[in-house]
CSV table of C-alpha atoms in Angstrom, one decimal:
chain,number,residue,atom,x,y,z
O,17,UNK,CA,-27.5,57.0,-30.7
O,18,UNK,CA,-27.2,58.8,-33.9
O,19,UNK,CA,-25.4,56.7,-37.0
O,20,UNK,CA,-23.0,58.2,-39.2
O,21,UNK,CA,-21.0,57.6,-42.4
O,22,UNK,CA,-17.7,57.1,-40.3
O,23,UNK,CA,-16.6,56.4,-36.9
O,24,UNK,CA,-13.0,55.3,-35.8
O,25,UNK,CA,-13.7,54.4,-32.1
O,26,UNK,CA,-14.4,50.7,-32.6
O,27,UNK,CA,-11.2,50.2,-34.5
O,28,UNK,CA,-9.1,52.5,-32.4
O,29,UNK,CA,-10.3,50.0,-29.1
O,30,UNK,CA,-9.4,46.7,-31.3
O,31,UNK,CA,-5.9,48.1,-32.1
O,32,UNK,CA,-5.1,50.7,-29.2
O,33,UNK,CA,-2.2,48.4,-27.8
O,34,UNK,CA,-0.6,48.6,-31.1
O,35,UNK,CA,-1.0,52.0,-32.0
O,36,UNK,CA,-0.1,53.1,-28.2
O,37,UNK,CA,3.5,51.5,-28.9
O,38,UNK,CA,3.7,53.0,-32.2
O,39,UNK,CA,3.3,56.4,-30.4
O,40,UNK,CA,6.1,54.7,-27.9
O,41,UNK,CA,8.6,53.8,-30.8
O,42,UNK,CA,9.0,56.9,-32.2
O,43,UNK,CA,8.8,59.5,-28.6
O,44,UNK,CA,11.6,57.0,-27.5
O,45,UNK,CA,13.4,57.0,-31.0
O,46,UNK,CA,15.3,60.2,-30.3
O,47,UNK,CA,14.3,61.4,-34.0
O,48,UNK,CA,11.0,63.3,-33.8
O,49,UNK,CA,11.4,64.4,-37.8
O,50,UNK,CA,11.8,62.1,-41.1
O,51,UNK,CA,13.6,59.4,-39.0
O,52,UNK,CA,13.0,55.5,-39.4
O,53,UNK,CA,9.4,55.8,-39.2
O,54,UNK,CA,8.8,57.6,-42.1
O,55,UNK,CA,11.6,55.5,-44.2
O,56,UNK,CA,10.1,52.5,-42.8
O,57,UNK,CA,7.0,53.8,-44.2
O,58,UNK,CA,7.9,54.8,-47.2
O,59,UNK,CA,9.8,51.8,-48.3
O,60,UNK,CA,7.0,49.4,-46.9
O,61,UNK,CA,3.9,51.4,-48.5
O,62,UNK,CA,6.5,51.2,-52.2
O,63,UNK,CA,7.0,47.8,-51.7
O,64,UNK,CA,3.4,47.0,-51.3
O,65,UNK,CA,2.8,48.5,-54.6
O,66,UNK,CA,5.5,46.9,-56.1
O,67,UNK,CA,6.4,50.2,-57.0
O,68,UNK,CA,10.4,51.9,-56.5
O,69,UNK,CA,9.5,54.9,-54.5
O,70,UNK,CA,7.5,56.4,-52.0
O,71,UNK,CA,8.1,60.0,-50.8
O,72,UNK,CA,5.8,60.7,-47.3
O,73,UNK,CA,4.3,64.5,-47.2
O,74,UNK,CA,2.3,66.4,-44.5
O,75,UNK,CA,-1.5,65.7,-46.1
O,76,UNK,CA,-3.1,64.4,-49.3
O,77,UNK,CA,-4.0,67.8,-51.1
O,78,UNK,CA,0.1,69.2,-50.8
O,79,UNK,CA,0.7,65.1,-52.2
O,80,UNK,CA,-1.2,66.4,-55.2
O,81,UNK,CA,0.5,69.9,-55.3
O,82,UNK,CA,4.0,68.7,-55.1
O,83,UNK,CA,3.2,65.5,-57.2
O,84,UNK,CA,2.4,68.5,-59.9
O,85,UNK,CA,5.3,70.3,-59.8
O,86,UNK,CA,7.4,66.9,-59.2
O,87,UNK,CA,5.9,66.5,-63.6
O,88,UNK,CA,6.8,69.7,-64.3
O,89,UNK,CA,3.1,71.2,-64.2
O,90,UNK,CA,3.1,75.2,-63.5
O,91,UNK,CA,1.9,77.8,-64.2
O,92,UNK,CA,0.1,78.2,-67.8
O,93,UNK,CA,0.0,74.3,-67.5
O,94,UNK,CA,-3.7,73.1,-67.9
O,95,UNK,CA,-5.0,69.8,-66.3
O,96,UNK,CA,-7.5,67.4,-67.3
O,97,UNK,CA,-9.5,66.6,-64.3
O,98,UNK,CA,-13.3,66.1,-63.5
O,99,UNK,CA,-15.4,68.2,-61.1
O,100,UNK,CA,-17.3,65.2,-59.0
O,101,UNK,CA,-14.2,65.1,-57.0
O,102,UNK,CA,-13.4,66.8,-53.3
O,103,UNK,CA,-12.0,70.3,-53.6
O,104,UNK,CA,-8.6,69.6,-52.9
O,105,UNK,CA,-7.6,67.7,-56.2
O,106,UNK,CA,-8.3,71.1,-57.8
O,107,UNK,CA,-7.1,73.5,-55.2
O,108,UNK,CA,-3.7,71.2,-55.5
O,109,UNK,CA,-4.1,72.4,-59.9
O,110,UNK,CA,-5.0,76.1,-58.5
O,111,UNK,CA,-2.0,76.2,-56.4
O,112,UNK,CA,0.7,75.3,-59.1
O,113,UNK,CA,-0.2,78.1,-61.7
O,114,UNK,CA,-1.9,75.6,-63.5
O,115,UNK,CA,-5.4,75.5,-65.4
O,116,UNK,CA,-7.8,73.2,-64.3
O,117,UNK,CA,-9.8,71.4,-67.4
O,118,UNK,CA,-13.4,69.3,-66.3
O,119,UNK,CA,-14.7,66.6,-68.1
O,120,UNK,CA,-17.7,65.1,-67.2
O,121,UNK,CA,-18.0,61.4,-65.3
O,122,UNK,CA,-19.9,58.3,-66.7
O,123,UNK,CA,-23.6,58.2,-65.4
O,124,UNK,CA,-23.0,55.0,-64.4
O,125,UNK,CA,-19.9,54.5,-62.6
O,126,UNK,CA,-19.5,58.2,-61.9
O,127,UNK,CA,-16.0,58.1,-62.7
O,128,UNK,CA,-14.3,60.3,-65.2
O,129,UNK,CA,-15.4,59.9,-68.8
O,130,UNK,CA,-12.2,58.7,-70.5
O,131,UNK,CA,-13.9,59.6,-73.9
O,132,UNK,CA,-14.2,63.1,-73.3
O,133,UNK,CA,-10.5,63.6,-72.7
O,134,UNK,CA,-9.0,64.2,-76.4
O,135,UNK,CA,-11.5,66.9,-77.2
O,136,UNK,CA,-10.4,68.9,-73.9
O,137,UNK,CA,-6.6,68.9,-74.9
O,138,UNK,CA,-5.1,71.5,-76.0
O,139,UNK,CA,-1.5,72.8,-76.9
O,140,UNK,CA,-1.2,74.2,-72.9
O,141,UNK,CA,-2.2,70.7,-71.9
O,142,UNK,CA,0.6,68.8,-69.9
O,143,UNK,CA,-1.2,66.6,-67.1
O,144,UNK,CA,-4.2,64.1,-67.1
O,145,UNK,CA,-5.4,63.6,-63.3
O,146,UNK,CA,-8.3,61.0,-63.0
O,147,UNK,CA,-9.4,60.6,-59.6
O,148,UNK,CA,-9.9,57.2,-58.5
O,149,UNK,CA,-13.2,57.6,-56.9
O,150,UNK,CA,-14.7,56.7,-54.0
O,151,UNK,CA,-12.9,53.3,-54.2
O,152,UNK,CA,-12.8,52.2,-58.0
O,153,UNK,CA,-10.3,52.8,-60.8
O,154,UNK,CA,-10.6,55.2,-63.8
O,155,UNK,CA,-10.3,52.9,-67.1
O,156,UNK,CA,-6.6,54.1,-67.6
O,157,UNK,CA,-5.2,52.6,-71.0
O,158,UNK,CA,-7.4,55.1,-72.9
O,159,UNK,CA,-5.6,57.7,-71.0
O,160,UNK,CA,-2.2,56.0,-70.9
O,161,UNK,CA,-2.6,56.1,-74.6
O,162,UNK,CA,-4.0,60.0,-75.0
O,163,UNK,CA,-0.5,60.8,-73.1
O,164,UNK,CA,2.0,58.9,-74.9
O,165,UNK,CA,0.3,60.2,-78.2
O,166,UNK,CA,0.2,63.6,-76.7
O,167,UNK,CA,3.5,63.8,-74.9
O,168,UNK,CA,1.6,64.4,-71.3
O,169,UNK,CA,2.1,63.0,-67.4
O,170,UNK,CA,-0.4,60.8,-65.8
O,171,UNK,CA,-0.7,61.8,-62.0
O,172,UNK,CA,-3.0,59.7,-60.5
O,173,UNK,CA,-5.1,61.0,-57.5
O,174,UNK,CA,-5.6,57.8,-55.3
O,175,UNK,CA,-7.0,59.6,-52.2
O,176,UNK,CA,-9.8,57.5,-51.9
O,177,UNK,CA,-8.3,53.8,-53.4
O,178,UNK,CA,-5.7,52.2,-51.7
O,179,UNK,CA,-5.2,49.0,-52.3
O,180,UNK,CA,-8.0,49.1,-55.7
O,181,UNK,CA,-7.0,46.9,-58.4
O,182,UNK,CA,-7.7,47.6,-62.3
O,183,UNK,CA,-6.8,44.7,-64.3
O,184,UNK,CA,-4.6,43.3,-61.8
O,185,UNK,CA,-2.5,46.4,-61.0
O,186,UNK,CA,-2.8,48.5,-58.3
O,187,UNK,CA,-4.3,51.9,-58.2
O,188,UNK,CA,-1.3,54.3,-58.2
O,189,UNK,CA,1.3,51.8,-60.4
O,190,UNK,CA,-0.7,53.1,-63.6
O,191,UNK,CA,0.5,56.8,-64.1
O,192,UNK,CA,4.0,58.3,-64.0
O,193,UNK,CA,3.1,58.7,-60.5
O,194,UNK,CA,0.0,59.1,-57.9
O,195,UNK,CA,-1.1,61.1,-54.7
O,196,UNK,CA,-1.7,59.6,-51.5
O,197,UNK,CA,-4.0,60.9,-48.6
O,198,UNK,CA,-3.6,59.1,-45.1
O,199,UNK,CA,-6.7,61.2,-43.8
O,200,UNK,CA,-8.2,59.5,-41.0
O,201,UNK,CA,-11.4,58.2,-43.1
O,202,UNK,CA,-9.6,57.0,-45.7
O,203,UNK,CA,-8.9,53.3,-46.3
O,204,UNK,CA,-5.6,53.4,-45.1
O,205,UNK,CA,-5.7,56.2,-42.6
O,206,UNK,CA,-3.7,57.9,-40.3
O,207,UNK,CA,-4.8,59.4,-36.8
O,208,UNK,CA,-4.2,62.9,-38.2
O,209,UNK,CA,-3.0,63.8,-41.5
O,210,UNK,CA,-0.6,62.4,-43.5
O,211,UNK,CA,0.1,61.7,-47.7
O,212,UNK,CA,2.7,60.4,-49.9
O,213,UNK,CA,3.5,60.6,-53.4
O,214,UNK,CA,4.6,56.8,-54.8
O,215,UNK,CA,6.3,56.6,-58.3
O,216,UNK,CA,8.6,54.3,-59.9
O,217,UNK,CA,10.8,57.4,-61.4
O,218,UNK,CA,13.8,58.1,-59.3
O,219,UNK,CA,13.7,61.9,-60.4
O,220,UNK,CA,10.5,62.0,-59.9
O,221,UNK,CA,10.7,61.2,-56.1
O,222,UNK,CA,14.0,63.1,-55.5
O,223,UNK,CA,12.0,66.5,-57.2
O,224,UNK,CA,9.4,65.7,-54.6
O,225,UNK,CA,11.9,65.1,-51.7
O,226,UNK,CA,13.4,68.6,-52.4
O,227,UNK,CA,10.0,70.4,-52.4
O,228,UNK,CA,8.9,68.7,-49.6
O,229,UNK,CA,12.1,70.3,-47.2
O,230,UNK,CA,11.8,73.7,-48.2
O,231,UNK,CA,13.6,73.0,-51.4
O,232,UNK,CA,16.6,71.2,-50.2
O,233,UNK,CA,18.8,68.6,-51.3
O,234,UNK,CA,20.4,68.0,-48.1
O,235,UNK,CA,19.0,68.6,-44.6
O,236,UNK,CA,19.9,72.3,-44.1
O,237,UNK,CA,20.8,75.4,-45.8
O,238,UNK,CA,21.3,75.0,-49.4
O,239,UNK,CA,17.9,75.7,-50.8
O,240,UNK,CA,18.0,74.4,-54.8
O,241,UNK,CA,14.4,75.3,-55.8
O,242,UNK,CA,11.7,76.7,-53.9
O,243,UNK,CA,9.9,74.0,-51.6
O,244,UNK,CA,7.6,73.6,-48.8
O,245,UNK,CA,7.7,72.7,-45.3
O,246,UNK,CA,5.7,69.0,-46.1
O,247,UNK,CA,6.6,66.6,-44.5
O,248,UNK,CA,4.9,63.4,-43.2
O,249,UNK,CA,5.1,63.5,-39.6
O,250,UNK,CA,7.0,60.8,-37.6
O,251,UNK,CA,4.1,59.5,-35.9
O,252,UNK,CA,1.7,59.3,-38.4
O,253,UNK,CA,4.2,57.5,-40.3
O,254,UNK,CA,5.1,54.8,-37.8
O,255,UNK,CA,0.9,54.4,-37.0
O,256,UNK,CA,0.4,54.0,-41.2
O,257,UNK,CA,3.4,51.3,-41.0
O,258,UNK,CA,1.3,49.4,-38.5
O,259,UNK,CA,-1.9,49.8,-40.2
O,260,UNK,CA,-0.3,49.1,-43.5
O,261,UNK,CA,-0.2,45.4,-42.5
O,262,UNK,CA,-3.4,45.2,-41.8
O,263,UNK,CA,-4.8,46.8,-45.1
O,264,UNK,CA,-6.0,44.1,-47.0
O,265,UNK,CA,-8.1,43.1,-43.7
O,266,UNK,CA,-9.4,46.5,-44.1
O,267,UNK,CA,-10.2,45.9,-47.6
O,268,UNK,CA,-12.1,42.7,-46.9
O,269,UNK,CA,-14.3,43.9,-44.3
O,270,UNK,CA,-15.2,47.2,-46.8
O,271,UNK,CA,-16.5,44.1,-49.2
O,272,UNK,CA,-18.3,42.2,-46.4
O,273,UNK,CA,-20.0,45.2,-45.6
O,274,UNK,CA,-21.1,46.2,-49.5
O,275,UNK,CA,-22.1,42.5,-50.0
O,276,UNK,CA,-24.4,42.8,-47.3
O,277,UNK,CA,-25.8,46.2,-48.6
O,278,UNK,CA,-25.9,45.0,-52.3
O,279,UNK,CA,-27.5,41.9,-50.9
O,280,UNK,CA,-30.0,43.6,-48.8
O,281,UNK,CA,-30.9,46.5,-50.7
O,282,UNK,CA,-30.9,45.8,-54.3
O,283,UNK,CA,-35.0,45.6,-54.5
O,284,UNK,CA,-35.3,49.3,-52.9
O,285,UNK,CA,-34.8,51.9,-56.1
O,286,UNK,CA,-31.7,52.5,-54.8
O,287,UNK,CA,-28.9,53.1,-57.7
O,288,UNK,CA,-26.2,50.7,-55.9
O,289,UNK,CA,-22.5,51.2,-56.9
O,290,UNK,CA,-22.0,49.6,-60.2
O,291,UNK,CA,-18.2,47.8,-60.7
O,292,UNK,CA,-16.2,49.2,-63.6
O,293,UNK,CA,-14.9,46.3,-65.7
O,294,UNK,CA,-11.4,45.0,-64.6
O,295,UNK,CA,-11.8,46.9,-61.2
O,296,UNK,CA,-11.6,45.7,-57.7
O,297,UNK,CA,-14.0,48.0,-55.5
O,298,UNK,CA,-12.3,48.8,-52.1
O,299,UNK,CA,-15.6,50.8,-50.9
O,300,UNK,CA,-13.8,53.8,-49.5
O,301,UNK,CA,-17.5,55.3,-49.5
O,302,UNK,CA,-20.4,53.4,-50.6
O,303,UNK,CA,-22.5,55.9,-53.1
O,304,UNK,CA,-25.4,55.2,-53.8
O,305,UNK,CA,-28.1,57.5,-55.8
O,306,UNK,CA,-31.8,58.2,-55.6
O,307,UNK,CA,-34.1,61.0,-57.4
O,308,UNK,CA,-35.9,61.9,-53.9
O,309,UNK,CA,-32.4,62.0,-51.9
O,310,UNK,CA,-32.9,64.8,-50.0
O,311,UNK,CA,-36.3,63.8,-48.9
O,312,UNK,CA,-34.7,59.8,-48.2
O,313,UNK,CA,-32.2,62.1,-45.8
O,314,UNK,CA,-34.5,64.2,-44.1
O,315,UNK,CA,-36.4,60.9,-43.5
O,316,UNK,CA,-33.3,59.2,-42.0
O,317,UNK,CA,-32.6,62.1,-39.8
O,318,UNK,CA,-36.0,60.8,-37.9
O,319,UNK,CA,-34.1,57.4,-37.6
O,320,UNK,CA,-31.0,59.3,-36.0
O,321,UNK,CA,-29.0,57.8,-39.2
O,322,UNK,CA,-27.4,61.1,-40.5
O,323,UNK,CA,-25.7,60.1,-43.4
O,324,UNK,CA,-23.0,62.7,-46.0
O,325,UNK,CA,-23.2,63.2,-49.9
O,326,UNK,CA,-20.2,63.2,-51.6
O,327,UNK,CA,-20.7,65.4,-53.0
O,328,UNK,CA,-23.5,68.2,-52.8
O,329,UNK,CA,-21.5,70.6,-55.1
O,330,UNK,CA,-19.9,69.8,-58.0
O,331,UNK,CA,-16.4,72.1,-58.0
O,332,UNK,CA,-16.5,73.9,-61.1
O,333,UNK,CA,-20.0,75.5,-59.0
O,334,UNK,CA,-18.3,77.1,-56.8
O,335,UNK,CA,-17.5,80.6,-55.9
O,336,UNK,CA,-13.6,79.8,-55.4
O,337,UNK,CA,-13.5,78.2,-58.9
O,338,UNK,CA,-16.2,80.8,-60.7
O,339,UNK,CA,-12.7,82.6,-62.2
O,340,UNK,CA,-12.6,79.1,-64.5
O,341,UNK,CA,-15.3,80.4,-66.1
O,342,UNK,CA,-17.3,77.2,-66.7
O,343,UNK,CA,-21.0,77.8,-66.7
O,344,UNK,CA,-23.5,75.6,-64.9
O,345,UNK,CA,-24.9,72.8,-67.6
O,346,UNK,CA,-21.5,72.1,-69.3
O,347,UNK,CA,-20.8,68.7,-67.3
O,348,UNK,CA,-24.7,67.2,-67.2
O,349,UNK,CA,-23.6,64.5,-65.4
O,350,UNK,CA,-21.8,65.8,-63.0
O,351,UNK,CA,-24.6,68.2,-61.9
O,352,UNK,CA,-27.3,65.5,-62.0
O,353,UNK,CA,-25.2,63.0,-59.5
O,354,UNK,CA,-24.6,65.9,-57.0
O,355,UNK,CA,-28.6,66.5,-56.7
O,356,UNK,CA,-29.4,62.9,-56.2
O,357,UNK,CA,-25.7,60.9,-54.4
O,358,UNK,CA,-25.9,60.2,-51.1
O,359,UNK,CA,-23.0,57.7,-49.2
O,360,UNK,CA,-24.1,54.9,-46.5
O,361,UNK,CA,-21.7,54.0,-43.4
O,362,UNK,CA,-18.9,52.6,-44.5
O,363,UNK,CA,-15.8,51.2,-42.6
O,364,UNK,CA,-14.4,47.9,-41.8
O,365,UNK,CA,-15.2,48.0,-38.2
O,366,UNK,CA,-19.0,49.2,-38.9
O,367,UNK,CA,-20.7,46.8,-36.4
O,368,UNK,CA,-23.7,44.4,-37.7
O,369,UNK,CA,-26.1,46.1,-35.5
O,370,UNK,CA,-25.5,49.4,-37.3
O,371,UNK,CA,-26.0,47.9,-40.3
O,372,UNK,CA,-29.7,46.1,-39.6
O,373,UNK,CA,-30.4,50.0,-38.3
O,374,UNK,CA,-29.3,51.5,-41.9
O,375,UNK,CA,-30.9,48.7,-44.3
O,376,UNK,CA,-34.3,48.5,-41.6
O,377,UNK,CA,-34.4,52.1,-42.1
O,378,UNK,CA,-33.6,52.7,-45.3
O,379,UNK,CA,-36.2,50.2,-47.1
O,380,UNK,CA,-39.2,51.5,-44.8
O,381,UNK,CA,-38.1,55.1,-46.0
O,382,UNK,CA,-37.5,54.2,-49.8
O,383,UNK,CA,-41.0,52.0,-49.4
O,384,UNK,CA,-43.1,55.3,-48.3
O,385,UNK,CA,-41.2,58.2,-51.2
């Protein structure tokens, strides 16, 4: 049996009572479309944050995109972002009118490079997006600083870090507000999409409320700006309500699972995932990097362990995003991570015996390259 980075089966058996009902709760609710499920949802998902609003939208990139224009980012706009990130946080830039603006990560964390971000400002500047990646949080009072000083908005991108800690708080309380994605991988995930945009201003969350229904205040037929059809989607929601109580289990079987690999592997050559100071690592992937990776994959493949890199192409490469203009060799580290990353399995459910099968595997390939 072949071993990947993710699987959801285990976990869907454990819990398939539970989520079963949730599916039962809402068909019987007589209110298929932003009814009690997705308040409940929002309020609870605030709450846990400690935060004073939560607006539910239909994924994680459109979280982003309305979380944008929620700050008042459009086009001309340009946004402070990094290019080891998935696509979407910069197709979400992209879509608003707005400029995306790279700077490169920190070799050893690989998360954005906080003291590359006053040189990239400019007079169009109006947004700073770190992405929390990969389960860790940016160092955020350099940046909270650079936009008080600069009169900016923080949008955090926590796709990939619910329920990380930096300095005590949680990812997503830091910014003037943050971007969810309930993507079925993700640490807190939905069984489809889902994403939400939490935020402690209430203009903030009414903005994104509006753009979310088509641009309208009340339910039907007054549109005041613009919108989009976004919504989180009944279901989903009353599945992440469920789930929601059982995140910081989540969160503690995503650490049993990295001790064991940081235990077990730390003698290999392997570059294990190094903690940020004042973070708490929730292990939404576990990244770890070698100079021979593609030869340590195509070695694993013969082990029937395929395994994903995250990721193989840093964005400012690509063809979609060649219009930027930014040449290959202007983020170094960037470019070097995506030629030697590579993520392990990694979920809260991953069961011992697939672990033994990755370590095993992995020290007799990193023994013989």
């Amino acid at each position: 049996m072949t071993t990947y980075v993710w699987d959801y089966l285990q976990e869907y058996r454990e819990e398939r009572e539970d989520l079963l009902d949730a599916v039962e709760t809402v068909f019987s609710s007589g209110q298929l479309i932003l009814g009690r499920s997705v308040r409940g949802f929002e309020e609870e998902f605030a709450a846990y944050h400690g935060a004073a609003h939560c607006v539910g939208v239909d994924n994680g990139t459109n979280a982003v995109k309305l979380g944008l224009q929620a700050l008042g980012v459009g086009p001309g706009d340009e946004v402070i972002t990094v290019s080891n990130t998935a696509a979407p946080t910069v197709i979400a830039i992209d879509a608003v009118g707005a400029r995306p603006v790279f700077v490169d990560v920190r070799p050893a964390d690989f998360l954005m490079d906080t003291s590359r971000v006053e040189a990239a400002i400019t007079e169009r500047t109006k947004c700073l997006l770190p992405v929390h990646l990969y389960g860790q949080c940016v160092d955020m009072a350099p940046l909270r600083e650079l936009a008080d000083r600069h009169g900016l908005v923080i949008l955090e991108d926590c796709a990939q870090a619910h329920g990380a800690r930096h300095h005590g708080s949680l990812a997503g309380t830091l910014g003037d507000a943050a971007a969810y994605s309930f993507y079925p991988t993700k640490v807190l995930g939905a069984y489809g999409d889902g994403g939400a945009v939490l935020t402690s201003d209430p203009e903030v969350a009414e903005r994104v409320r509006r753009l979310r229904y088509y641009g309208m205040a009340e339910r039907y037929y007054v549109v005041e700006t613009p919108g989009h059809n976004s919504r989180l989607d009944e279901v989903q929601a009353e599945i992440l309500r469920r789930k929601l109580g059982r995140l910081d289990d989540y969160l503690a079987g995503r650490r049993r699972v990295a001790d064991r690999y940081a235990a077990e592997l730390a003698d290999t050559g392997l570059q294990l995932p190094r903690l940020a100071e004042g973070n708490d690592h929730v292990y939404y992937v576990y990244v770890v990097r070698h100079p021979e990776r593609d030869a340590v994959l195509e070695a694993l493949r013969a082990h029937d362990i395929q395994l994903n890199i995250s990721y193989p192409w840093p964005v400012h490469t690509m063809s979609g995003f060649a219009h930027l203009g930014v040449p290959e060799g202007s983020l170094p580290h960037t470019e070097a991570l995506a030629k030697e990353i590579f993520s392990l399995p990694m979920y809260p459910s991953l069961p011992e015996s697939l672990q033994d099968k990755v370590i095993g595997a992995l020290r007799t390939v990193l023994a013989a390259v």
